[in-house]
mmCIF file with all atom_site columns, C-alpha atoms in Angstrom:
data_model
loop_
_atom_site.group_PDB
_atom_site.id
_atom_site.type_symbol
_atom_site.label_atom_id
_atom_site.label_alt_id
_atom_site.label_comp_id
_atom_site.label_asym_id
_atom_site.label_entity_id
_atom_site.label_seq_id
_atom_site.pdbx_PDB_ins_code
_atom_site.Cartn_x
_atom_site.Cartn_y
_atom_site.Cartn_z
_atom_site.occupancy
_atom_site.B_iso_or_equiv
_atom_site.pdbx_formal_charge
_atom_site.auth_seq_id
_atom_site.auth_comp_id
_atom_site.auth_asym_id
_atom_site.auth_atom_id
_atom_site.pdbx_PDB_model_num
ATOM 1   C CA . UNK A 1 1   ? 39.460 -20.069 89.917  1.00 49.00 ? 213 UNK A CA 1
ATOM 2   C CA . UNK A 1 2   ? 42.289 -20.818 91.456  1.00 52.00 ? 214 UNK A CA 1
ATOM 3   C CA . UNK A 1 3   ? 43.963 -18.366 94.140  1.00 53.00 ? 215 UNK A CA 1
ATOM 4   C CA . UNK A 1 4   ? 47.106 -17.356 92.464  1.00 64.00 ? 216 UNK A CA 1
ATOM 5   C CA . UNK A 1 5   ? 44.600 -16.147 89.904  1.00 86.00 ? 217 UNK A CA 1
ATOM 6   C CA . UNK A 1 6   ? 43.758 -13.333 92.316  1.00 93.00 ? 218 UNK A CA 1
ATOM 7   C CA . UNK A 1 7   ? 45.318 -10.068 93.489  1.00 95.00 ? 219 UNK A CA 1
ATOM 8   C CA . UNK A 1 8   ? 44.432 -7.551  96.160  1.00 96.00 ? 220 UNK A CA 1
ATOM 9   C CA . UNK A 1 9   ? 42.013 -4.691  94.725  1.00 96.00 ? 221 UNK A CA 1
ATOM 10  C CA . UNK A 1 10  ? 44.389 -1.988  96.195  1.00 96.00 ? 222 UNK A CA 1
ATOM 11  C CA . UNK A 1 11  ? 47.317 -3.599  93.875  1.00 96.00 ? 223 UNK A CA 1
ATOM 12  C CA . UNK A 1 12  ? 45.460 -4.067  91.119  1.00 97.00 ? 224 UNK A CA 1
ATOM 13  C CA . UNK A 1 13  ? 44.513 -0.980  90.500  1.00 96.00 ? 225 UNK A CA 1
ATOM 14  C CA . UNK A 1 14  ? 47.991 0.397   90.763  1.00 96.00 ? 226 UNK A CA 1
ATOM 15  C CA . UNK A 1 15  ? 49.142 -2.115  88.300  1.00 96.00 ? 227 UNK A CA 1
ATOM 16  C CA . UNK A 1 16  ? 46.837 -1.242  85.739  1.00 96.00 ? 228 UNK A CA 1
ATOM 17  C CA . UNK A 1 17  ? 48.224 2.335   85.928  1.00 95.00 ? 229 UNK A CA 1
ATOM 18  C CA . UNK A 1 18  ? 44.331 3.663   87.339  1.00 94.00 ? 230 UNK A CA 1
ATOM 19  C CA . UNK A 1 19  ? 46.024 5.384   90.196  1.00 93.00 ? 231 UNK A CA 1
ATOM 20  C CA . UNK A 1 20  ? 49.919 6.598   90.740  1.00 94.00 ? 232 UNK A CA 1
ATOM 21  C CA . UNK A 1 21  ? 50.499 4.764   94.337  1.00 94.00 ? 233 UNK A CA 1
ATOM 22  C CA . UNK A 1 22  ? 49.349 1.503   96.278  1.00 95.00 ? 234 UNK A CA 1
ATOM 23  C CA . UNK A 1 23  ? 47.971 4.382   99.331  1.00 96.00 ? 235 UNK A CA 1
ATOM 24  C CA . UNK A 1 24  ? 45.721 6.435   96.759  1.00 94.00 ? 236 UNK A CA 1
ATOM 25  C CA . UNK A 1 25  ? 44.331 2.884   95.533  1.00 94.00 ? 237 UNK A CA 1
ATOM 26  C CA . UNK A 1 26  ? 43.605 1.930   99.205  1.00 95.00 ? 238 UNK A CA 1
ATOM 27  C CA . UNK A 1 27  ? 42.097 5.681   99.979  1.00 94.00 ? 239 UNK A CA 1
ATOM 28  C CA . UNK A 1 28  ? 39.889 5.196   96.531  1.00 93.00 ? 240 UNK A CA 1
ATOM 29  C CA . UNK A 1 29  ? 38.572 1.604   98.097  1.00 94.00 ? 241 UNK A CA 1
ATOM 30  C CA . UNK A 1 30  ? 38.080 2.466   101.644 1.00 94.00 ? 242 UNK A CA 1
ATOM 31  C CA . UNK A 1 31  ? 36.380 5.569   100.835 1.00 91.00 ? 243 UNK A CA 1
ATOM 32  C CA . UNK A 1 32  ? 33.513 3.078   99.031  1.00 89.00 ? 244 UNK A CA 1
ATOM 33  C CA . UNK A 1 33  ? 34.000 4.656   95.507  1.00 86.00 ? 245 UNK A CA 1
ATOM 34  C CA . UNK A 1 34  ? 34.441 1.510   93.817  1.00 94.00 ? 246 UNK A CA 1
ATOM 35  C CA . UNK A 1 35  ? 32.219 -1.774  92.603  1.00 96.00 ? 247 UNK A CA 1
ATOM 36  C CA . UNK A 1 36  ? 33.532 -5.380  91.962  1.00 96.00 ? 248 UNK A CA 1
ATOM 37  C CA . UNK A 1 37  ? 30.523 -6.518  89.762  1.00 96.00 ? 249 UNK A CA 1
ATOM 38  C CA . UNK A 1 38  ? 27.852 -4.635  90.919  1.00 93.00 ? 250 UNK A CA 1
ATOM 39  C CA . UNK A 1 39  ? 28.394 -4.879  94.868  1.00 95.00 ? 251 UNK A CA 1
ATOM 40  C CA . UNK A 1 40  ? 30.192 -1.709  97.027  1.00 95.00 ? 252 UNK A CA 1
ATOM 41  C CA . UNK A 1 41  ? 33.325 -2.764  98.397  1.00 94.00 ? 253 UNK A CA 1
ATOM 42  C CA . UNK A 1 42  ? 35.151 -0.626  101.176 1.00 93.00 ? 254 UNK A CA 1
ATOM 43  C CA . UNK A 1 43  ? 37.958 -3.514  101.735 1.00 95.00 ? 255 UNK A CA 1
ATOM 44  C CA . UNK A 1 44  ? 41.565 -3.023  100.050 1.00 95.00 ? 256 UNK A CA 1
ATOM 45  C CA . UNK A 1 45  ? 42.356 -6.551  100.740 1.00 94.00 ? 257 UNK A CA 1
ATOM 46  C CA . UNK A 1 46  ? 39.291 -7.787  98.436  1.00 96.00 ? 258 UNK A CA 1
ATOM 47  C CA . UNK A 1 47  ? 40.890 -9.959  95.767  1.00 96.00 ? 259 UNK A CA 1
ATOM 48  C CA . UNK A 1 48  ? 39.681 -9.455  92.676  1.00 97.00 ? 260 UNK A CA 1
ATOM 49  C CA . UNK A 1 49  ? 40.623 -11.544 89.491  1.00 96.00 ? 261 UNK A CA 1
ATOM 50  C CA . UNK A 1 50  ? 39.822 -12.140 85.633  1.00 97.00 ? 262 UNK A CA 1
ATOM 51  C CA . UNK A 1 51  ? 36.774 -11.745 84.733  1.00 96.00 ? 263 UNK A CA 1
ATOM 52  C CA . UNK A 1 52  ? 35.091 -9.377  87.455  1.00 97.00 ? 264 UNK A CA 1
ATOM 53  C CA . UNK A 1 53  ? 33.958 -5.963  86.570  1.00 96.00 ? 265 UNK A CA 1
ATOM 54  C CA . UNK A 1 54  ? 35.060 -2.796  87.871  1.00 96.00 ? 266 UNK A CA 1
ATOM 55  C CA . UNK A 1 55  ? 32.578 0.407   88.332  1.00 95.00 ? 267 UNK A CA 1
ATOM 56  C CA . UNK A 1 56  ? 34.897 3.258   90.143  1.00 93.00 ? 268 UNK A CA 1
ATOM 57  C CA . UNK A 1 57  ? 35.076 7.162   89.607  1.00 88.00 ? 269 UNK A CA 1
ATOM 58  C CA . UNK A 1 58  ? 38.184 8.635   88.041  1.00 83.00 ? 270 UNK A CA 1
ATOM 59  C CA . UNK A 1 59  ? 38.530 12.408  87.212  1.00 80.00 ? 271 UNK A CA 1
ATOM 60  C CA . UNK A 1 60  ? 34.593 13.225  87.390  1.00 83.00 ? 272 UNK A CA 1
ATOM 61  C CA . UNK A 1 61  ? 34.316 10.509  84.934  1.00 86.00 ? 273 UNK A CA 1
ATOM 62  C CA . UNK A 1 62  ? 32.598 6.712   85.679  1.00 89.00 ? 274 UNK A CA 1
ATOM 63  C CA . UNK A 1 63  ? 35.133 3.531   84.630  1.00 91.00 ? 275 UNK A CA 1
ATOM 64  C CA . UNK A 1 64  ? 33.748 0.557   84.008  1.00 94.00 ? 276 UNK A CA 1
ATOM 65  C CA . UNK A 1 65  ? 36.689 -2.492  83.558  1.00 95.00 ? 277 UNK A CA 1
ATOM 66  C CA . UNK A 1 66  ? 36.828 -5.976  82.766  1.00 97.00 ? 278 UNK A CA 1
ATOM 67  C CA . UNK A 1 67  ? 39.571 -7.675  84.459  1.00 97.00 ? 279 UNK A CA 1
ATOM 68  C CA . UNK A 1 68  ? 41.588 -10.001 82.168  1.00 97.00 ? 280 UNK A CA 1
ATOM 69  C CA . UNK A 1 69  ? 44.441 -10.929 84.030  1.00 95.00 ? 281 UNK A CA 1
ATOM 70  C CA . UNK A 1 70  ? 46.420 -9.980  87.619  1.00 93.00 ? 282 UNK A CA 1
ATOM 71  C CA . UNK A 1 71  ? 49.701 -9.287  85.964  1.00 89.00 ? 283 UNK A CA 1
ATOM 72  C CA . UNK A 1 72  ? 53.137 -9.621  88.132  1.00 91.00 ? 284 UNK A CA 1
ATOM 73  C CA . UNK A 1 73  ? 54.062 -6.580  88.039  1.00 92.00 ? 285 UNK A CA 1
ATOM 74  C CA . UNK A 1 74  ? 53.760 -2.266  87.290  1.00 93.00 ? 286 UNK A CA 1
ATOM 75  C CA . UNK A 1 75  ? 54.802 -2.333  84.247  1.00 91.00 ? 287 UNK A CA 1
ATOM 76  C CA . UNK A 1 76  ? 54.596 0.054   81.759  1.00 94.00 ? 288 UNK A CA 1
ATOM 77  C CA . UNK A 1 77  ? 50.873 1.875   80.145  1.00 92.00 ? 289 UNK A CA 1
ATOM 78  C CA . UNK A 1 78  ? 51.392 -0.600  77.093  1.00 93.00 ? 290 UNK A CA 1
ATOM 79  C CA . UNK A 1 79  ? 51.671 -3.704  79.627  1.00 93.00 ? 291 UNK A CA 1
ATOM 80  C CA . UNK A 1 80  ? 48.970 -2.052  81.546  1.00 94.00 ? 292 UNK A CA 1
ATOM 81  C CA . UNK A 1 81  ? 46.555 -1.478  79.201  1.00 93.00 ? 293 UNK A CA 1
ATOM 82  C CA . UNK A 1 82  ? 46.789 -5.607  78.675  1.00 95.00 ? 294 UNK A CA 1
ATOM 83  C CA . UNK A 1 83  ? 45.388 -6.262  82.133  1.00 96.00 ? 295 UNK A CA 1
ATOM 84  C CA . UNK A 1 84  ? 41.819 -5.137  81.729  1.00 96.00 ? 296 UNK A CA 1
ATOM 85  C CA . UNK A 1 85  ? 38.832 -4.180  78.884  1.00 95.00 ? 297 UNK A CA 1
ATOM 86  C CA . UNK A 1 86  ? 37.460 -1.206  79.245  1.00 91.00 ? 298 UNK A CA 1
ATOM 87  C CA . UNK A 1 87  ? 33.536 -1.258  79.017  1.00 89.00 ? 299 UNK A CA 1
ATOM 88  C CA . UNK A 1 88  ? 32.596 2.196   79.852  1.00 65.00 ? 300 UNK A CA 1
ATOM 89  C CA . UNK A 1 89  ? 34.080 5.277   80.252  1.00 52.00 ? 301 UNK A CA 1
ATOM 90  C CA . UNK A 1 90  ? 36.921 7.735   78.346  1.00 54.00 ? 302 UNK A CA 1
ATOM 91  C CA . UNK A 1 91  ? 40.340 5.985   77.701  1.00 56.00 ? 303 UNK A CA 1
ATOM 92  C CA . UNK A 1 92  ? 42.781 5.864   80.706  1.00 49.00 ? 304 UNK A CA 1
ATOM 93  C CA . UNK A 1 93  ? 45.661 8.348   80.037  1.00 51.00 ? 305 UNK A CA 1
ATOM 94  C CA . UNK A 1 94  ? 49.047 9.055   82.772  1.00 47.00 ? 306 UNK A CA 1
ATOM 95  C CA . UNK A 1 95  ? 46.576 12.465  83.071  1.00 48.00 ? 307 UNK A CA 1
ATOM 96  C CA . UNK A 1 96  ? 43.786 10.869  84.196  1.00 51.00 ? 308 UNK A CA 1
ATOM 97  C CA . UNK A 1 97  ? 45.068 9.034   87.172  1.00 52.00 ? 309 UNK A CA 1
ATOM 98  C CA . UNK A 1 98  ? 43.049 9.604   90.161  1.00 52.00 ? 310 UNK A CA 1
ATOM 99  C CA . UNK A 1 99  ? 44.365 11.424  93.067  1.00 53.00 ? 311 UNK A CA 1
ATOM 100 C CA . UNK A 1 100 ? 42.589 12.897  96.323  1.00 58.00 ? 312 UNK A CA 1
ATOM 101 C CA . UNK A 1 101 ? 40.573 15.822  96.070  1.00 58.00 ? 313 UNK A CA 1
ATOM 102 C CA . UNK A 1 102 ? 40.409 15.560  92.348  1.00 52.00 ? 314 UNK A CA 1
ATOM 103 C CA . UNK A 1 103 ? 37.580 16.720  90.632  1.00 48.00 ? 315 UNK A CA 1
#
């Protein structure tokens, strides 16, 4: 896979709308709450790209992802919704973004 292919953990999540800022994606990393398939990761900087898996807590509720793409950009939920599959979990709504000291 080619290196342009990949994106910084931190920013992807923020991309794909999981959390509302780039600093709440980097607190949810370094606090070791999140799996890039299967092993812990407590980096920000890890780039992740299509076809790795996600496992992360969000709202008291476990998200498992499929990555399908790095996107350019925050774009809107419909553009967001385009850059992963989920696997497990309840669907990702603006009310379900995670943010510190949520339940």
């Amino acid at each position: 896979m080619d290196t342009r292919d990949r994106l910084r953990i931190d920013k992807w999540l923020w991309q794909a709308r999981f959390v509302k800022s780039r600093p709440l994606a980097v607190e949810l990393v370094s606090a070791g709450h999140l799996r890039v398939n299967g092993r812990k990761i407590d980096k920000p900087g890890r780039p992740v790209g299509p076809g790795d898996v996600l496992t992360f807590a969000l709202q008291g509720q476990v998200r498992v992802v499929r990555i399908l793409a790095c996107g350019t950009r925050r774009g809107p939920a419909i553009e967001a919704a385009t850059l992963y599959e989920l696997i497990e979990g309840p669907e990702t709504t603006p009310e379900t973004v995670w943010a510190p000291g949520a339940p």
